Tab-separated table of C-alpha atoms in Angstrom:
chain	number	residue	atom	x	y	z
A	1	UNK	CA	6.202	-33.963	-36.155
A	2	UNK	CA	4.803	-30.530	-36.947
A	3	UNK	CA	4.727	-27.888	-34.198
A	4	UNK	CA	3.340	-24.365	-34.359
A	5	UNK	CA	5.487	-21.842	-32.480
A	6	UNK	CA	4.482	-18.325	-31.423
A	7	UNK	CA	6.673	-15.469	-30.181
A	8	UNK	CA	5.471	-12.335	-28.398
A	9	UNK	CA	6.796	-8.930	-27.372
A	10	UNK	CA	10.580	-8.610	-27.360
A	11	UNK	CA	10.966	-12.225	-28.529
A	12	UNK	CA	8.905	-11.557	-31.638
A	13	UNK	CA	11.179	-8.634	-32.480
A	14	UNK	CA	14.292	-10.794	-32.024
A	15	UNK	CA	13.114	-13.691	-34.149
A	16	UNK	CA	11.514	-11.417	-36.704
A	17	UNK	CA	8.358	-13.525	-36.824
A	18	UNK	CA	5.267	-13.864	-34.682
A	19	UNK	CA	4.534	-17.397	-35.819
A	20	UNK	CA	6.520	-20.264	-37.324
A	21	UNK	CA	5.945	-23.907	-38.037
A	22	UNK	CA	8.775	-26.371	-37.389
A	23	UNK	CA	9.413	-30.072	-37.884
A	24	UNK	CA	10.700	-31.820	-34.763
A	25	UNK	CA	11.788	-35.374	-33.896
A	26	UNK	CA	9.421	-37.347	-31.703
A	27	UNK	CA	10.286	-36.970	-27.999
A	28	UNK	CA	11.582	-33.409	-28.331
A	29	UNK	CA	10.847	-31.090	-25.417
A	30	UNK	CA	9.958	-27.396	-25.199
A	31	UNK	CA	13.588	-26.796	-24.137
A	32	UNK	CA	14.808	-28.503	-27.332
A	33	UNK	CA	12.503	-26.262	-29.355
A	34	UNK	CA	13.837	-23.103	-27.719
A	35	UNK	CA	17.440	-24.259	-28.268
A	36	UNK	CA	16.714	-24.716	-31.934
A	37	UNK	CA	15.533	-21.115	-32.290
A	38	UNK	CA	18.496	-19.918	-30.204
A	39	UNK	CA	20.811	-21.533	-32.744
A	40	UNK	CA	19.163	-19.533	-35.524
A	41	UNK	CA	18.903	-16.338	-33.421
A	42	UNK	CA	21.739	-16.360	-30.848
A	43	UNK	CA	20.381	-13.253	-29.042
A	44	UNK	CA	17.435	-15.390	-27.898
A	45	UNK	CA	19.662	-17.525	-25.658
A	46	UNK	CA	20.326	-14.665	-23.234
A	47	UNK	CA	16.564	-14.366	-22.632
A	48	UNK	CA	16.128	-18.020	-21.650
A	49	UNK	CA	15.877	-17.283	-17.911
A	50	UNK	CA	13.238	-14.594	-18.430
A	51	UNK	CA	10.968	-16.538	-20.746
A	52	UNK	CA	8.141	-18.916	-19.934
A	53	UNK	CA	6.557	-21.319	-22.370
A	54	UNK	CA	2.989	-22.371	-22.932
A	55	UNK	CA	1.691	-25.516	-24.563
A	56	UNK	CA	-1.785	-25.299	-26.054
A	57	UNK	CA	-2.370	-22.084	-24.099
A	58	UNK	CA	-1.397	-23.430	-20.687
A	59	UNK	CA	1.880	-22.508	-18.990
A	60	UNK	CA	4.187	-25.521	-19.320
A	61	UNK	CA	7.616	-26.461	-17.902
A	62	UNK	CA	10.633	-26.652	-20.216
A	63	UNK	CA	10.759	-30.429	-19.854
A	64	UNK	CA	7.326	-30.887	-21.444
A	65	UNK	CA	7.510	-33.456	-24.276
A	66	UNK	CA	5.851	-32.173	-27.439
A	67	UNK	CA	3.013	-33.970	-29.149
A	68	UNK	CA	1.907	-33.683	-32.770
A	69	UNK	CA	-0.144	-30.598	-33.456
A	70	UNK	CA	0.959	-28.743	-30.311
A	71	UNK	CA	0.853	-24.956	-30.242
A	72	UNK	CA	3.871	-23.716	-28.266
A	73	UNK	CA	4.369	-20.064	-27.338
A	74	UNK	CA	7.400	-18.345	-25.822
A	75	UNK	CA	6.343	-15.498	-23.543
A	76	UNK	CA	8.472	-12.716	-22.069
A	77	UNK	CA	7.496	-11.282	-18.655
A	78	UNK	CA	3.884	-10.140	-18.934
A	79	UNK	CA	3.036	-6.458	-18.470
A	80	UNK	CA	-0.697	-6.082	-18.984
A	81	UNK	CA	-2.908	-3.973	-16.785
B	1	UNK	CA	-16.902	-11.321	-25.149
B	2	UNK	CA	-17.585	-14.222	-22.883
B	3	UNK	CA	-20.267	-15.017	-20.328
B	4	UNK	CA	-19.185	-17.539	-17.719
B	5	UNK	CA	-21.346	-19.720	-15.487
B	6	UNK	CA	-21.442	-16.859	-12.978
B	7	UNK	CA	-22.679	-14.337	-15.510
B	8	UNK	CA	-19.290	-12.648	-15.480
B	9	UNK	CA	-18.325	-10.489	-18.451
B	10	UNK	CA	-14.779	-10.870	-19.804
B	11	UNK	CA	-13.598	-8.912	-22.846
B	12	UNK	CA	-10.366	-8.269	-24.722
B	13	UNK	CA	-10.395	-5.995	-27.751
B	14	UNK	CA	-9.247	-2.867	-29.505
B	15	UNK	CA	-12.315	-0.670	-28.934
B	16	UNK	CA	-12.370	1.807	-26.041
B	17	UNK	CA	-13.573	0.265	-22.793
B	18	UNK	CA	-17.028	1.372	-21.588
B	19	UNK	CA	-16.938	1.236	-17.758
B	20	UNK	CA	-20.643	2.031	-17.395
B	21	UNK	CA	-21.673	-1.090	-19.284
B	22	UNK	CA	-19.373	-3.244	-17.142
B	23	UNK	CA	-20.726	-1.729	-13.932
B	24	UNK	CA	-24.345	-2.175	-15.058
B	25	UNK	CA	-23.520	-5.798	-15.801
B	26	UNK	CA	-22.342	-6.614	-12.260
B	27	UNK	CA	-24.599	-4.338	-10.194
B	28	UNK	CA	-27.729	-6.160	-8.964
B	29	UNK	CA	-30.444	-5.433	-6.395
B	30	UNK	CA	-28.963	-7.877	-3.882
B	31	UNK	CA	-25.547	-6.156	-3.920
B	32	UNK	CA	-24.462	-3.685	-1.283
B	33	UNK	CA	-21.088	-2.835	-2.781
B	34	UNK	CA	-19.440	-2.410	-6.167
B	35	UNK	CA	-15.688	-1.814	-6.296
B	36	UNK	CA	-14.017	-0.860	-9.559
B	37	UNK	CA	-10.422	-0.549	-10.707
B	38	UNK	CA	-9.615	1.663	-13.690
B	39	UNK	CA	-6.066	1.294	-15.018
B	40	UNK	CA	-5.280	4.422	-17.027
B	41	UNK	CA	-2.397	5.408	-19.289
B	42	UNK	CA	-0.155	7.757	-17.279
B	43	UNK	CA	1.641	10.649	-18.956
B	44	UNK	CA	4.987	9.560	-17.532
B	45	UNK	CA	6.950	6.409	-16.733
B	46	UNK	CA	10.262	6.164	-14.871
B	47	UNK	CA	10.597	9.930	-14.999
B	48	UNK	CA	10.126	10.212	-18.759
B	49	UNK	CA	7.169	11.733	-20.613
B	50	UNK	CA	5.123	8.974	-22.256
B	51	UNK	CA	3.714	9.643	-25.745
B	52	UNK	CA	1.436	6.630	-26.010
B	53	UNK	CA	1.325	2.886	-25.321
B	54	UNK	CA	0.751	-0.193	-27.405
B	55	UNK	CA	-0.623	-3.401	-25.929
B	56	UNK	CA	-0.400	-6.791	-27.601
B	57	UNK	CA	-1.617	-10.147	-26.337
B	58	UNK	CA	-1.616	-13.854	-26.963
B	59	UNK	CA	-5.307	-13.243	-27.388
B	60	UNK	CA	-6.946	-16.626	-27.019
B	61	UNK	CA	-4.774	-17.560	-24.027
B	62	UNK	CA	-5.168	-14.118	-22.432
B	63	UNK	CA	-8.947	-14.354	-22.625
B	64	UNK	CA	-8.845	-17.813	-21.078
B	65	UNK	CA	-6.558	-16.616	-18.251
B	66	UNK	CA	-8.896	-13.676	-17.594
B	67	UNK	CA	-11.816	-16.116	-17.374
B	68	UNK	CA	-9.827	-18.245	-14.934
B	69	UNK	CA	-9.208	-15.190	-12.744
B	70	UNK	CA	-12.920	-14.381	-12.659
B	71	UNK	CA	-13.778	-17.994	-11.805
B	72	UNK	CA	-11.187	-18.053	-9.011
B	73	UNK	CA	-12.664	-14.920	-7.438
B	74	UNK	CA	-15.925	-16.783	-6.860
B	75	UNK	CA	-14.122	-19.527	-4.950
B	76	UNK	CA	-11.955	-17.116	-2.930
B	77	UNK	CA	-14.407	-14.328	-2.030
B	78	UNK	CA	-18.116	-13.954	-1.218
B	79	UNK	CA	-18.854	-11.931	-4.344
B	80	UNK	CA	-21.752	-11.674	-6.750
B	81	UNK	CA	-20.240	-11.041	-10.176
B	82	UNK	CA	-17.211	-9.778	-12.038
B	83	UNK	CA	-16.467	-7.842	-15.224
B	84	UNK	CA	-12.934	-7.621	-16.596
B	85	UNK	CA	-12.021	-5.763	-19.793
B	86	UNK	CA	-8.546	-5.250	-21.251
B	87	UNK	CA	-7.818	-3.162	-24.304
B	88	UNK	CA	-5.226	-3.861	-27.009
B	89	UNK	CA	-3.536	-1.713	-29.660
B	90	UNK	CA	-2.509	1.906	-29.370
B	91	UNK	CA	-3.714	3.796	-26.261
B	92	UNK	CA	-3.355	7.505	-25.645
B	93	UNK	CA	-2.647	9.250	-22.328
B	94	UNK	CA	-5.656	9.086	-20.011
B	95	UNK	CA	-7.328	6.175	-21.777
B	96	UNK	CA	-8.351	3.061	-19.860
B	97	UNK	CA	-6.232	-0.021	-20.552
B	98	UNK	CA	-7.948	-2.299	-18.050
B	99	UNK	CA	-11.185	-2.042	-16.092
B	100	UNK	CA	-12.430	-4.408	-13.401
B	101	UNK	CA	-15.772	-4.241	-11.595
B	102	UNK	CA	-16.773	-6.565	-8.758
B	103	UNK	CA	-20.139	-6.622	-6.997
B	104	UNK	CA	-20.816	-8.247	-3.640
B	105	UNK	CA	-23.315	-8.170	-0.797
B	106	UNK	CA	-20.623	-6.593	1.438
B	107	UNK	CA	-17.698	-4.292	0.755
B	108	UNK	CA	-14.828	-6.371	2.140
B	109	UNK	CA	-15.248	-9.119	-0.450
B	110	UNK	CA	-15.676	-6.606	-3.279
B	111	UNK	CA	-12.454	-4.770	-2.365
B	112	UNK	CA	-10.395	-7.907	-1.857
B	113	UNK	CA	-11.636	-9.593	-5.028
B	114	UNK	CA	-11.051	-6.515	-7.199
B	115	UNK	CA	-7.532	-6.115	-5.842
B	116	UNK	CA	-6.804	-9.809	-6.288
B	117	UNK	CA	-8.090	-9.688	-9.867
B	118	UNK	CA	-5.772	-6.895	-11.025
B	119	UNK	CA	-2.772	-8.266	-9.092
B	120	UNK	CA	-3.274	-11.689	-10.674
B	121	UNK	CA	-3.930	-10.268	-14.137
B	122	UNK	CA	-0.613	-8.446	-14.036
B	123	UNK	CA	1.203	-11.658	-13.119
B	124	UNK	CA	-0.451	-14.278	-15.269
B	125	UNK	CA	-2.239	-12.894	-18.325
B	126	UNK	CA	-0.130	-12.921	-21.533
B	127	UNK	CA	-0.415	-9.243	-22.463
B	128	UNK	CA	2.551	-6.969	-23.177
B	129	UNK	CA	2.869	-3.206	-23.031
B	130	UNK	CA	5.267	-1.178	-25.164
B	131	UNK	CA	5.924	2.373	-23.983
B	132	UNK	CA	6.631	5.043	-26.593
B	133	UNK	CA	8.757	8.037	-25.542
B	134	UNK	CA	10.121	10.997	-27.487
B	135	UNK	CA	13.388	9.164	-28.065
B	136	UNK	CA	12.252	5.614	-28.653
B	137	UNK	CA	10.196	2.744	-27.319
B	138	UNK	CA	10.704	0.000	-24.741
B	139	UNK	CA	8.801	-3.072	-23.682
B	140	UNK	CA	7.672	-2.436	-20.105
B	141	UNK	CA	9.269	-4.439	-17.304
B	142	UNK	CA	6.933	-7.245	-16.468
B	143	UNK	CA	6.436	-10.296	-14.313
B	144	UNK	CA	7.270	-13.862	-15.231
B	145	UNK	CA	4.135	-15.982	-14.775
B	146	UNK	CA	4.443	-18.980	-12.459
B	147	UNK	CA	4.680	-22.260	-14.364
B	148	UNK	CA	3.399	-25.554	-12.939
B	149	UNK	CA	6.111	-28.019	-11.927
B	150	UNK	CA	7.054	-30.699	-14.410
B	151	UNK	CA	5.072	-33.940	-14.150
B	152	UNK	CA	6.744	-37.250	-15.076
B	153	UNK	CA	7.008	-37.197	-18.870
B	154	UNK	CA	4.607	-39.479	-20.673
B	155	UNK	CA	6.046	-40.708	-23.952
B	156	UNK	CA	3.568	-39.903	-26.706
B	157	UNK	CA	2.140	-42.938	-28.443
B	158	UNK	CA	3.276	-41.857	-31.907
C	1	UNK	CA	-19.970	20.874	-1.939
C	2	UNK	CA	-16.474	21.554	-0.752
C	3	UNK	CA	-13.097	21.797	-2.446
C	4	UNK	CA	-10.166	21.164	-0.114
C	5	UNK	CA	-6.545	22.183	-0.523
C	6	UNK	CA	-5.978	18.959	-2.454
C	7	UNK	CA	-8.766	19.634	-4.899
C	8	UNK	CA	-10.834	16.892	-3.297
C	9	UNK	CA	-14.599	16.945	-3.781
C	10	UNK	CA	-16.776	16.235	-0.727
C	11	UNK	CA	-20.567	16.342	-0.920
C	12	UNK	CA	-23.555	15.503	1.269
C	13	UNK	CA	-27.052	16.037	-0.089
C	14	UNK	CA	-30.427	14.671	-1.071
C	15	UNK	CA	-29.966	14.548	-4.849
C	16	UNK	CA	-28.928	11.298	-6.531
C	17	UNK	CA	-25.157	10.812	-6.625
C	18	UNK	CA	-23.515	11.133	-10.075
C	19	UNK	CA	-20.484	8.797	-10.027
C	20	UNK	CA	-19.235	9.968	-13.439
C	21	UNK	CA	-18.758	13.535	-12.236
C	22	UNK	CA	-16.853	12.345	-9.163
C	23	UNK	CA	-14.601	10.123	-11.276
C	24	UNK	CA	-13.920	12.906	-13.785
C	25	UNK	CA	-12.985	15.128	-10.865
C	26	UNK	CA	-10.248	12.821	-9.550
C	27	UNK	CA	-8.922	11.298	-12.804
C	28	UNK	CA	-5.913	13.219	-14.168
C	29	UNK	CA	-3.271	12.543	-16.839
C	30	UNK	CA	-0.614	11.697	-14.236
C	31	UNK	CA	-2.769	8.972	-12.633
C	32	UNK	CA	-2.330	5.305	-13.401
C	33	UNK	CA	-5.183	4.032	-11.236
C	34	UNK	CA	-8.645	5.046	-10.113
C	35	UNK	CA	-10.429	2.870	-7.534
C	36	UNK	CA	-14.072	3.487	-6.721
C	37	UNK	CA	-16.454	2.213	-4.052
C	38	UNK	CA	-20.188	2.330	-4.701
C	39	UNK	CA	-22.338	1.592	-1.665
C	40	UNK	CA	-25.780	0.558	-2.907
C	41	UNK	CA	-29.094	-0.084	-1.201
C	42	UNK	CA	-29.521	-3.859	-0.962
C	43	UNK	CA	-32.934	-5.460	-1.313
C	44	UNK	CA	-32.486	-7.378	1.942
C	45	UNK	CA	-31.017	-6.987	5.403
C	46	UNK	CA	-30.636	-9.660	8.083
C	47	UNK	CA	-32.759	-12.018	5.996
C	48	UNK	CA	-35.689	-9.608	5.591
C	49	UNK	CA	-36.807	-7.876	2.389
C	50	UNK	CA	-35.964	-4.176	2.559
C	51	UNK	CA	-38.512	-1.712	1.147
C	52	UNK	CA	-36.376	1.406	1.260
C	53	UNK	CA	-33.925	3.288	3.472
C	54	UNK	CA	-33.803	6.714	5.016
C	55	UNK	CA	-30.540	8.429	5.896
C	56	UNK	CA	-30.239	11.380	8.237
C	57	UNK	CA	-27.103	13.227	9.328
C	58	UNK	CA	-25.747	15.854	11.672
C	59	UNK	CA	-25.022	17.615	8.413
C	60	UNK	CA	-22.418	20.237	9.227
C	61	UNK	CA	-20.416	17.843	11.416
C	62	UNK	CA	-20.747	14.993	8.909
C	63	UNK	CA	-19.395	17.153	6.099
C	64	UNK	CA	-16.472	18.219	8.285
C	65	UNK	CA	-15.702	14.585	9.229
C	66	UNK	CA	-15.803	13.594	5.552
C	67	UNK	CA	-13.326	16.392	4.777
C	68	UNK	CA	-11.079	15.139	7.578
C	69	UNK	CA	-11.129	11.649	6.085
C	70	UNK	CA	-10.098	12.983	2.674
C	71	UNK	CA	-7.299	15.048	4.221
C	72	UNK	CA	-6.030	12.050	6.198
C	73	UNK	CA	-5.846	9.929	3.026
C	74	UNK	CA	-3.254	12.337	1.609
C	75	UNK	CA	-1.052	11.885	4.663
C	76	UNK	CA	-1.466	8.091	4.793
C	77	UNK	CA	-1.265	7.095	1.124
C	78	UNK	CA	0.552	8.224	-2.041
C	79	UNK	CA	-2.623	9.330	-3.779
C	80	UNK	CA	-3.584	12.127	-6.125
C	81	UNK	CA	-7.147	13.119	-5.220
C	82	UNK	CA	-10.345	11.984	-3.562
C	83	UNK	CA	-14.081	12.417	-4.090
C	84	UNK	CA	-16.578	11.356	-1.418
C	85	UNK	CA	-20.338	11.780	-1.756
C	86	UNK	CA	-23.014	10.627	0.693
C	87	UNK	CA	-26.724	10.906	0.066
C	88	UNK	CA	-29.454	11.695	2.612
C	89	UNK	CA	-33.218	11.205	2.679
C	90	UNK	CA	-35.190	8.320	1.214
C	91	UNK	CA	-33.259	5.878	-0.990
C	92	UNK	CA	-34.778	3.100	-3.046
C	93	UNK	CA	-33.319	-0.374	-3.683
C	94	UNK	CA	-30.324	-0.189	-6.027
C	95	UNK	CA	-29.626	3.490	-5.443
C	96	UNK	CA	-26.179	4.671	-4.370
C	97	UNK	CA	-25.953	5.897	-0.772
C	98	UNK	CA	-22.213	6.575	-0.778
C	99	UNK	CA	-19.630	6.824	-3.546
C	100	UNK	CA	-15.875	7.204	-3.131
C	101	UNK	CA	-13.318	7.663	-5.917
C	102	UNK	CA	-9.556	7.803	-5.345
C	103	UNK	CA	-6.918	8.439	-8.000
C	104	UNK	CA	-3.222	7.667	-7.633
C	105	UNK	CA	-0.119	7.108	-9.733
C	106	UNK	CA	-0.146	3.424	-8.676
C	107	UNK	CA	-2.914	0.995	-7.783
C	108	UNK	CA	-1.826	-0.065	-4.303
C	109	UNK	CA	-2.324	3.407	-2.830
C	110	UNK	CA	-5.649	3.870	-4.649
C	111	UNK	CA	-7.038	0.581	-3.292
C	112	UNK	CA	-5.819	1.111	0.252
C	113	UNK	CA	-6.996	4.717	0.435
C	114	UNK	CA	-10.465	3.925	-0.951
C	115	UNK	CA	-10.906	1.069	1.513
C	116	UNK	CA	-9.645	3.199	4.390
C	117	UNK	CA	-12.045	5.991	3.427
C	118	UNK	CA	-15.204	3.877	3.551
C	119	UNK	CA	-14.099	1.973	6.686
C	120	UNK	CA	-13.434	5.268	8.477
C	121	UNK	CA	-16.618	6.899	7.193
C	122	UNK	CA	-18.683	4.060	8.646
C	123	UNK	CA	-17.016	4.497	12.043
C	124	UNK	CA	-16.772	8.259	12.465
C	125	UNK	CA	-19.209	10.219	10.293
C	126	UNK	CA	-22.483	11.148	12.062
C	127	UNK	CA	-24.949	9.673	9.580
C	128	UNK	CA	-27.754	7.258	10.491
C	129	UNK	CA	-29.650	4.742	8.404
C	130	UNK	CA	-33.223	3.648	9.069
C	131	UNK	CA	-34.310	0.452	7.347
C	132	UNK	CA	-37.952	0.097	6.313
C	133	UNK	CA	-39.407	-3.411	6.088
C	134	UNK	CA	-42.894	-4.676	5.366
C	135	UNK	CA	-43.650	-4.871	9.094
C	136	UNK	CA	-41.917	-1.790	10.405
C	137	UNK	CA	-38.679	0.141	10.539
C	138	UNK	CA	-35.473	-0.070	12.563
C	139	UNK	CA	-32.397	2.083	12.971
C	140	UNK	CA	-29.513	0.045	11.570
C	141	UNK	CA	-26.903	-1.289	13.969
C	142	UNK	CA	-23.966	1.052	13.867
C	143	UNK	CA	-20.587	1.793	15.317
C	144	UNK	CA	-19.813	4.072	18.242
C	145	UNK	CA	-17.241	6.643	17.091
C	146	UNK	CA	-14.038	6.843	19.136
C	147	UNK	CA	-13.997	9.862	21.441
C	148	UNK	CA	-10.764	11.593	22.462
C	149	UNK	CA	-9.742	11.059	26.085
C	150	UNK	CA	-10.697	13.725	28.605
C	151	UNK	CA	-8.137	16.478	29.083
C	152	UNK	CA	-7.841	18.144	32.509
C	153	UNK	CA	-10.940	20.321	32.804
C	154	UNK	CA	-10.302	24.037	32.422
C	155	UNK	CA	-12.813	26.118	34.356
C	156	UNK	CA	-14.444	28.583	31.955
C	157	UNK	CA	-13.754	32.240	32.734
C	158	UNK	CA	-17.416	33.161	33.058
D	1	UNK	CA	-25.823	29.617	30.698
D	2	UNK	CA	-27.625	28.759	27.468
D	3	UNK	CA	-26.753	25.519	25.634
D	4	UNK	CA	-28.126	24.219	22.361
D	5	UNK	CA	-28.696	20.457	22.384
D	6	UNK	CA	-29.247	18.197	19.371
D	7	UNK	CA	-30.520	14.611	19.261
D	8	UNK	CA	-30.244	12.242	16.306
D	9	UNK	CA	-31.613	8.897	15.188
D	10	UNK	CA	-33.160	6.780	17.936
D	11	UNK	CA	-32.422	9.477	20.547
D	12	UNK	CA	-34.428	12.043	18.618
D	13	UNK	CA	-37.389	9.659	18.597
D	14	UNK	CA	-37.095	9.084	22.363
D	15	UNK	CA	-36.877	12.742	23.337
D	16	UNK	CA	-39.422	13.780	20.720
D	17	UNK	CA	-37.306	16.718	19.593
D	18	UNK	CA	-34.318	17.155	17.304
D	19	UNK	CA	-33.185	20.336	18.996
D	20	UNK	CA	-33.646	21.971	22.379
D	21	UNK	CA	-32.195	24.906	24.232
D	22	UNK	CA	-31.498	24.559	27.949
D	23	UNK	CA	-30.293	26.744	30.790
D	24	UNK	CA	-27.428	25.207	32.796
D	25	UNK	CA	-25.410	26.253	35.825
D	26	UNK	CA	-21.820	27.273	35.158
D	27	UNK	CA	-19.423	24.321	35.465
D	28	UNK	CA	-21.922	21.731	34.240
D	29	UNK	CA	-20.518	18.890	32.118
D	30	UNK	CA	-21.856	17.006	29.123
D	31	UNK	CA	-22.658	14.153	31.536
D	32	UNK	CA	-24.765	16.534	33.645
D	33	UNK	CA	-26.617	17.606	30.530
D	34	UNK	CA	-27.406	14.021	29.543
D	35	UNK	CA	-28.585	13.238	33.087
D	36	UNK	CA	-30.965	16.155	32.928
D	37	UNK	CA	-32.599	14.816	29.764
D	38	UNK	CA	-32.645	11.302	31.273
D	39	UNK	CA	-34.688	12.663	34.181
D	40	UNK	CA	-37.256	14.027	31.722
D	41	UNK	CA	-37.115	10.944	29.475
D	42	UNK	CA	-36.153	7.925	31.614
D	43	UNK	CA	-35.767	5.647	28.556
D	44	UNK	CA	-32.720	7.705	27.555
D	45	UNK	CA	-30.718	6.455	30.543
D	46	UNK	CA	-30.508	2.921	29.187
D	47	UNK	CA	-28.803	4.254	26.045
D	48	UNK	CA	-26.048	6.064	27.973
D	49	UNK	CA	-23.373	3.437	27.172
D	50	UNK	CA	-24.165	3.471	23.464
D	51	UNK	CA	-24.169	7.236	22.979
D	52	UNK	CA	-21.304	9.568	22.225
D	53	UNK	CA	-21.429	13.323	22.567
D	54	UNK	CA	-20.031	16.108	20.469
D	55	UNK	CA	-19.255	19.684	21.474
D	56	UNK	CA	-19.248	22.237	18.670
D	57	UNK	CA	-19.109	19.381	16.140
D	58	UNK	CA	-16.119	17.573	17.636
D	59	UNK	CA	-16.472	14.320	19.559
D	60	UNK	CA	-16.071	15.136	23.244
D	61	UNK	CA	-15.750	13.103	26.467
D	62	UNK	CA	-18.578	13.117	29.021
D	63	UNK	CA	-16.450	15.108	31.475
D	64	UNK	CA	-16.211	18.101	29.139
D	65	UNK	CA	-17.215	21.294	30.963
D	66	UNK	CA	-19.718	23.329	28.984
D	67	UNK	CA	-19.132	26.909	27.939
D	68	UNK	CA	-21.720	29.545	27.043
D	69	UNK	CA	-23.051	29.145	23.513
D	70	UNK	CA	-21.900	25.531	23.120
D	71	UNK	CA	-23.692	23.273	20.652
D	72	UNK	CA	-23.875	19.791	22.169
D	73	UNK	CA	-25.140	16.755	20.255
D	74	UNK	CA	-25.941	13.257	21.485
D	75	UNK	CA	-25.173	10.683	18.803
D	76	UNK	CA	-26.198	7.021	18.684
D	77	UNK	CA	-23.872	4.540	16.916
D	78	UNK	CA	-23.336	5.856	13.382
D	79	UNK	CA	-24.497	3.782	10.413
D	80	UNK	CA	-23.717	5.760	7.297
D	81	UNK	CA	-22.264	4.250	4.147
């Protein structure tokens, strides 16, 4: 199952990429997806508690089960305005 | 640029914001009050001299969240219409990063809606500010948007 | 026109109000927020179509009361500067009768001070509005300003 | 003792004059002054409870004792903004 993943702000700098595409097993959650990137980029793990996720441009809990074609983004605390 | 059902004007882009156009958009003959908020780039932050700022956004989601804010104002306050503009990219000292204009028959609703709009924008719209100082740059402290509670997981069909 | 110790700008006159000049006056490089209130002539009042309005004032006292409001904002809120303009004479639908701009390092103070300014102006500044309708004119309902309590009378020397 | 008296809004229409100059006995109060105009213009009396007075451009209670050269104004409810 193909999932598009976006990183912003500090998280983009840590992962070194704004956008990636990953192959996941069916039934994987947003939490599983974040863990996978934390394995590649261990510094990410320490940000877990100050990150929220979105699924198809709506804020989504970590337990959300991914569906094919989803666009998932990991968002640090927002600071617009 | 986006016109909602209420004739609100919501924009997100790299060009300088033109407050006059936003005000003209919301200000009608049946309004008695227009309240505006102009968020400007300050020349200092946490006691340090700021050189400039850079804003980035999850653009499509940010625009949608800004539209949702405008729509919610109509349900919460007795207002006429709303314009919200946020700028992205590099901004110099004194430039406008965000501008909000709200028109209403009476001033109370215009004040409360404008205040609510900027407070909510700062909490829920995926935009990030990086502050550039003489000796480096930092991502500004921000707020973690509220996330809806988990609903019972539905196993996807595939 | 009057410049106070805080570099506030307070005006009362018959010429159209120029919001841009008032905003430029208050908006400085150390400000992060400018909130404005634009009070406009509505095309209706109490369900009747308004033709136009006429404002009159006890001019010297009104100007002094407007200056007092600006000065009080500096003691009540962490703001930078204030501009308040009120227009007199005949005003047509859509024209601005009063405009207030407040700049501040942070938005909370700018919002609260701007709101406080217009609320106080409507209660304490000796200005009166006459509303002209198709079938006549009425002085608008207003608010009775608070009057200080009587102090023990001192017999004048003469 | 000479006192300058100003009327505004509805009160100006009732008295038919924006400004008048009157001669008062020493010791007279703002209330005495208003009563004197109410005698000339009986309709004024009914507005007494919805009028405030100012003395030299400061709001002043009815009991204020007038001094020579005072400028007194009678102000209906204000409706600026």
